[in-house]
Amino acid sequence: MKVTVSTLYKLKQDNQKISMLTCYDSSFAALMDQAGVEILLVGDSAGMVLQGNGSTLPVTLEEMAYHVRCVARGAKQALVLGDLPFGAYQASPAQAFEAAAKLMQAGAEMVKLEGGEYMAETVRFLTQRGIPVCAHIGLTPQAVHLFGGFKVQGKTEAQAQQLRRDAEALEGAGAVMVLMEMVPAPLAREITANCKVPTIGIGAGVDCDGQVLVMHDMLGVYPGKKARFVKDFMADAPTIQGAFEAYVRAVKDQTFPASEHSF
Ligand SMILES: Nc1nc(=O)c2c([nH]1)NC[C@@H]1CN(c3ccc(C(=O)N[C@@H](CCC(=O)O)C(=O)O)cc3)CN21
Ligand SMILES: CC(C)C(=O)C(=O)O
Ligand SMILES: [Mg+2]
């Protein structure tokens, strides 16, 4: 059955975990779709794992639209989530709408943007105009140069309080999903409990409503530094299809992420 926003709400209600992987092309999209991955995130991580840059900042909206078109052709059941790239949405709600519309026309069924409370106005602008939005909080990689590296967020009580406010404001503005990256597990658990919409974690512990990994990381083919939250599912799988299936199983039965993958 086609995965929709309602499917995701129902999974949260029923305490069933949601699996998400990044995907950039049609062949992998078909394999992930077959393996039962509910959401294919066309991530701006493409700038790192496909293009070889040291950050996600060089990725353009046109490049993202191209990958969304590729993935949308391979995805039959999975929901296609398109990442808005750096510089395409931060200037104003109107700029964000134009960029989001391009990804929706390319085949995205939801868009993701990075930022906390300060992006609530933009989230409201998009959702009021028919575009489902996933809000990405915690470590927002497009702000890597402000953070001074890909580091855990929300470690001090003041930062934790800000993250709680971020999730609340974005949900209040109409975000249909909240993604938390590099957030201490107990804080992500608390935010998830207080969120009506599903939360997805990466380096945010096992108690989020779902998990996401970058495909190249979980297949063990990314040559860069391996973050703590990464597990190589290819290590114990006979095929790539098997690795995708093992990932979905591990997310569903909550054996991934383990404490060694969490902060
Ligand atoms: N291949 C890949 N995987 C990703 O998960 C990913 C990307 N690229 N590109 C965009 C962002 C950047 N991300 C990253 C990149 C590195 C770390 C990392 O090395 N973290 C260390 C330091 C932790 C700390 O100092 O707080 C770690 O041990 O996890 C984390 C997230 C997550 N995203
Ligand atoms: C790491 C995930 C959440 C992402 O935003 C991406 O792959 O671009
Ligand atoms: Mg991204």
Coordinates of C-alpha atoms and ligand atoms in Angstrom, one line a residue:
M1 CA 0.0 0.0 0.0
K2 CA 1.1 3.5 -0.8
V3 CA 2.7 5.2 2.3
T4 CA 1.0 8.6 3.0
V5 CA 1.2 11.0 5.9
S6 CA -1.7 9.2 7.5
T7 CA 0.2 5.9 7.3
L8 CA 3.0 7.5 9.3
Y9 CA 0.6 9.0 12.0
K10 CA -1.0 5.5 12.4
L11 CA 2.4 3.9 12.8
K12 CA 3.2 6.3 15.6
Q13 CA -0.2 5.7 17.3
D14 CA 0.3 1.9 17.1
N15 CA 3.9 2.2 18.5
Q16 CA 5.3 0.7 15.3
K17 CA 8.6 2.2 14.1
I18 CA 9.1 4.0 10.8
S19 CA 12.1 3.2 8.6
M20 CA 13.7 5.8 6.4
L21 CA 16.9 5.7 4.2
T22 CA 18.4 8.3 2.0
C23 CA 18.2 7.5 -1.7
Y24 CA 19.4 9.2 -4.8
D25 CA 18.5 7.1 -7.8
S26 CA 15.8 4.9 -9.3
S27 CA 17.4 1.5 -8.9
F28 CA 18.1 1.8 -5.2
A29 CA 14.7 3.3 -4.8
A30 CA 13.1 0.1 -6.2
L31 CA 15.2 -2.1 -3.9
M32 CA 14.4 0.0 -0.8
D33 CA 10.7 0.1 -1.7
Q34 CA 10.7 -3.7 -2.1
A35 CA 12.4 -4.1 1.3
G36 CA 9.6 -2.1 3.0
V37 CA 11.4 1.1 3.7
E38 CA 8.5 3.6 4.4
I39 CA 10.3 6.8 3.5
L40 CA 13.0 7.5 0.9
L41 CA 14.8 10.7 1.8
V42 CA 16.4 12.4 -1.2
G43 CA 19.0 14.0 1.0
D44 CA 21.3 16.9 0.4
S45 CA 23.9 14.5 1.8
A46 CA 24.2 13.8 -1.9
G47 CA 26.7 16.6 -1.8
M48 CA 28.9 14.5 0.3
V49 CA 28.3 10.9 -0.6
L50 CA 27.7 11.4 -4.4
Q51 CA 29.7 14.5 -5.1
G52 CA 32.5 14.2 -2.6
N53 CA 32.2 17.6 -1.0
G54 CA 33.1 18.1 2.7
S55 CA 29.7 19.5 3.5
T56 CA 26.2 19.7 2.1
L57 CA 26.4 23.4 1.2
P58 CA 27.4 23.1 -2.5
V59 CA 24.2 21.2 -3.5
T60 CA 21.8 23.1 -5.8
L61 CA 18.0 23.0 -6.0
E62 CA 18.4 21.8 -9.6
E63 CA 20.5 18.9 -8.5
M64 CA 18.0 18.0 -5.8
A65 CA 15.1 18.1 -8.3
Y66 CA 17.1 15.7 -10.6
H67 CA 17.6 13.2 -7.8
V68 CA 13.9 13.5 -6.7
R69 CA 12.8 12.7 -10.3
C70 CA 15.1 9.6 -10.4
V71 CA 13.9 8.3 -7.0
A72 CA 10.2 9.0 -7.7
R73 CA 10.3 6.7 -10.7
G74 CA 11.6 3.8 -8.6
A75 CA 9.4 4.3 -5.5
K76 CA 6.0 2.5 -5.7
Q77 CA 4.9 2.4 -2.1
A78 CA 7.5 4.4 -0.2
L79 CA 6.9 8.1 0.4
V80 CA 9.4 10.4 -1.4
L81 CA 10.8 13.1 0.9
G82 CA 12.9 15.9 -0.8
D83 CA 15.5 17.8 1.1
L84 CA 15.6 21.6 0.5
P85 CA 19.2 22.5 -0.1
F86 CA 21.2 25.4 1.4
G87 CA 20.3 28.8 0.1
A88 CA 17.0 27.7 -1.5
Y89 CA 14.6 28.4 1.4
Q90 CA 16.2 30.5 4.2
A91 CA 15.7 33.9 2.7
S92 CA 11.9 34.0 3.0
P93 CA 8.7 31.9 3.1
A94 CA 8.1 32.9 -0.6
Q95 CA 11.5 31.7 -1.6
A96 CA 10.9 28.4 0.3
F97 CA 7.6 27.9 -1.4
E98 CA 9.1 28.3 -4.9
A99 CA 11.9 25.8 -4.1
A100 CA 9.5 23.4 -2.4
A101 CA 7.2 23.6 -5.4
K102 CA 10.0 22.6 -7.7
L103 CA 10.7 19.5 -5.6
M104 CA 7.0 18.6 -5.4
Q105 CA 6.7 18.9 -9.2
A106 CA 9.7 16.6 -9.5
G107 CA 7.8 14.0 -7.5
A108 CA 8.4 14.7 -3.8
E109 CA 5.5 14.1 -1.5
M110 CA 7.0 16.0 1.4
V111 CA 9.9 18.4 1.8
K112 CA 12.4 18.7 4.6
L113 CA 14.0 21.9 5.8
E114 CA 16.5 22.6 8.5
G115 CA 16.0 24.9 11.4
G116 CA 14.2 25.5 14.7
E117 CA 11.6 27.8 16.0
Y118 CA 12.8 30.6 13.6
M119 CA 11.6 28.5 10.6
A120 CA 8.0 28.1 12.0
E121 CA 6.7 31.0 9.8
T122 CA 8.0 29.2 6.7
V123 CA 6.6 25.9 7.8
R124 CA 3.2 27.5 8.2
F125 CA 3.4 29.2 4.8
L126 CA 4.2 25.9 3.0
T127 CA 1.7 23.7 4.9
Q128 CA -1.1 26.3 4.4
R129 CA -0.3 26.0 0.6
G130 CA -0.6 22.2 0.5
I131 CA 3.0 21.1 1.0
P132 CA 3.7 18.6 3.8
V133 CA 6.9 19.7 5.7
C134 CA 9.3 17.7 7.8
A135 CA 11.3 19.9 10.2
H136 CA 14.9 19.0 10.8
I137 CA 16.3 20.1 14.2
G138 CA 19.3 19.4 16.4
L139 CA 22.4 19.2 14.2
T140 CA 21.4 20.9 11.0
P141 CA 24.3 20.2 8.7
Q142 CA 23.7 23.2 6.5
A143 CA 24.8 25.3 9.6
V144 CA 28.0 23.2 10.1
H145 CA 30.2 26.3 9.8
L146 CA 28.2 28.1 12.6
F147 CA 28.4 25.0 14.8
G148 CA 32.1 24.4 14.1
G149 CA 31.6 20.8 13.1
F150 CA 29.1 17.9 13.0
K151 CA 28.6 17.8 16.8
V152 CA 25.9 16.6 19.3
Q153 CA 23.3 19.3 20.0
G154 CA 21.3 19.9 23.2
K155 CA 23.9 19.0 25.7
T156 CA 23.4 22.0 28.0
E157 CA 20.1 22.6 29.7
A158 CA 19.7 25.9 27.8
Q159 CA 20.2 24.1 24.5
A160 CA 17.8 21.3 25.5
Q161 CA 15.2 23.9 26.4
Q162 CA 15.6 25.5 23.0
L163 CA 15.2 22.1 21.2
R164 CA 12.0 21.4 23.2
R165 CA 10.7 24.9 22.0
D166 CA 11.8 24.2 18.4
A167 CA 9.8 20.9 18.2
E168 CA 6.8 22.5 19.8
A169 CA 6.8 25.6 17.5
L170 CA 7.4 23.6 14.3
E171 CA 4.6 21.1 15.2
G172 CA 2.4 24.1 16.0
A173 CA 3.2 25.6 12.6
G174 CA 1.9 22.5 10.9
A175 CA 5.0 20.3 10.4
V176 CA 3.8 16.7 9.8
M177 CA 7.1 15.2 11.0
V178 CA 10.1 16.2 13.1
L179 CA 13.6 14.9 12.3
M180 CA 16.2 15.1 15.1
E181 CA 19.9 14.7 14.3
M182 CA 22.6 14.2 17.0
V183 CA 20.4 14.8 20.0
P184 CA 21.0 13.0 23.4
A185 CA 18.7 10.0 23.5
P186 CA 16.8 11.0 26.8
L187 CA 16.0 14.4 25.3
A188 CA 14.9 12.9 21.9
R189 CA 12.7 10.4 23.9
E190 CA 11.1 13.3 25.8
I191 CA 10.4 15.4 22.7
T192 CA 9.0 12.3 20.9
A193 CA 6.6 11.7 23.9
N194 CA 5.4 15.4 23.6
C195 CA 5.0 15.4 19.8
K196 CA 1.8 14.4 18.2
V197 CA 3.5 14.0 14.9
P198 CA 6.1 11.3 14.2
T199 CA 9.7 11.9 15.0
I200 CA 12.6 10.4 13.1
G201 CA 16.1 10.1 14.6
I202 CA 19.6 9.9 13.4
G203 CA 22.0 9.7 16.3
A204 CA 19.0 10.5 18.6
G205 CA 18.4 7.1 20.3
V206 CA 16.0 4.3 19.9
D207 CA 12.9 6.0 21.3
C208 CA 12.1 8.2 18.3
D209 CA 9.2 7.1 16.2
G210 CA 11.5 6.1 13.3
Q211 CA 15.1 6.1 12.2
V212 CA 17.1 7.3 9.2
L213 CA 20.6 6.5 7.9
V214 CA 22.5 7.6 4.9
M215 CA 22.5 4.7 2.4
H216 CA 26.2 4.9 1.8
D217 CA 26.9 4.6 5.5
M218 CA 24.6 1.6 6.1
L219 CA 26.2 -0.2 3.1
G220 CA 29.7 0.6 4.3
V221 CA 30.7 2.3 1.1
Y222 CA 31.2 5.9 2.3
P223 CA 35.0 6.5 2.6
G224 CA 34.7 9.5 5.0
K225 CA 34.7 9.4 8.8
K226 CA 32.1 7.1 10.3
A227 CA 29.8 8.8 12.8
R228 CA 28.9 7.0 16.1
F229 CA 25.3 6.5 14.9
V230 CA 26.3 4.5 11.8
K231 CA 25.9 0.8 11.5
D232 CA 27.1 -1.1 8.5
F233 CA 24.3 -3.5 7.6
M234 CA 26.2 -4.9 4.7
A235 CA 28.7 -6.6 7.1
D236 CA 26.2 -9.4 7.9
A237 CA 24.1 -9.4 4.8
P238 CA 24.6 -11.5 1.6
T239 CA 23.2 -8.8 -0.7
I240 CA 22.3 -5.1 -0.8
Q241 CA 18.7 -6.1 -0.8
G242 CA 19.4 -8.2 2.3
A243 CA 21.1 -5.2 4.0
F244 CA 18.0 -3.0 3.4
E245 CA 15.7 -5.8 4.7
A246 CA 17.9 -6.2 7.8
Y247 CA 17.8 -2.4 8.4
V248 CA 14.0 -2.4 8.3
R249 CA 13.8 -5.4 10.7
A250 CA 16.3 -3.8 13.1
V251 CA 14.4 -0.5 13.2
K252 CA 11.0 -2.3 13.6
D253 CA 12.3 -4.6 16.5
Q254 CA 14.3 -1.7 18.0
T255 CA 17.6 -3.5 17.9
F256 CA 18.9 -0.5 16.0
P257 CA 20.0 1.9 17.2
A258 CA 21.8 0.4 20.2
S259 CA 23.3 2.5 23.0
E260 CA 26.7 2.3 21.2
H261 CA 25.0 4.3 18.3
S262 CA 23.4 6.9 20.6
F263 CA 24.5 9.9 22.6
Ligands
LIG1 N1 27.7 10.0 4.8 C1 27.0 10.9 5.5 N2 26.3 10.5 6.6 C2 25.6 11.3 7.4 O1 25.0 10.9 8.4 C3 25.5 12.7 7.0 C4 26.2 13.1 5.8 N3 27.0 12.2 5.1 N4 26.2 14.4 5.4 C5 25.3 15.3 6.0 C6 25.2 15.0 7.4 C7 26.5 15.3 8.2 N5 26.4 14.3 9.3 C8 27.4 14.0 10.2 C9 28.7 13.9 9.8 C10 29.7 13.5 10.7 C11 29.3 13.3 12.1 C12 30.4 12.9 13.0 O2 31.5 12.6 12.6 N6 30.1 12.9 14.3 C13 31.1 12.5 15.3 C14 31.3 13.5 16.3 C15 30.4 13.7 17.5 C16 30.7 14.9 18.4 O3 31.8 15.4 18.4 O4 29.7 15.4 19.0 C17 30.6 11.2 15.9 O5 31.3 10.5 16.6 O6 29.4 10.8 15.7 C18 28.0 13.4 12.4 C19 27.0 13.7 11.5 C20 25.2 13.6 9.2 N7 24.9 13.7 7.7
LIG2 C1 21.2 12.9 7.3 C2 19.8 13.1 6.8 C3 18.8 13.3 7.8 C4 19.8 14.2 5.8 O1 19.3 15.3 6.0 C5 20.5 14.0 4.5 O2 20.8 12.8 4.2 O3 20.7 15.0 3.8
MG3 MG 19.9 16.8 4.6

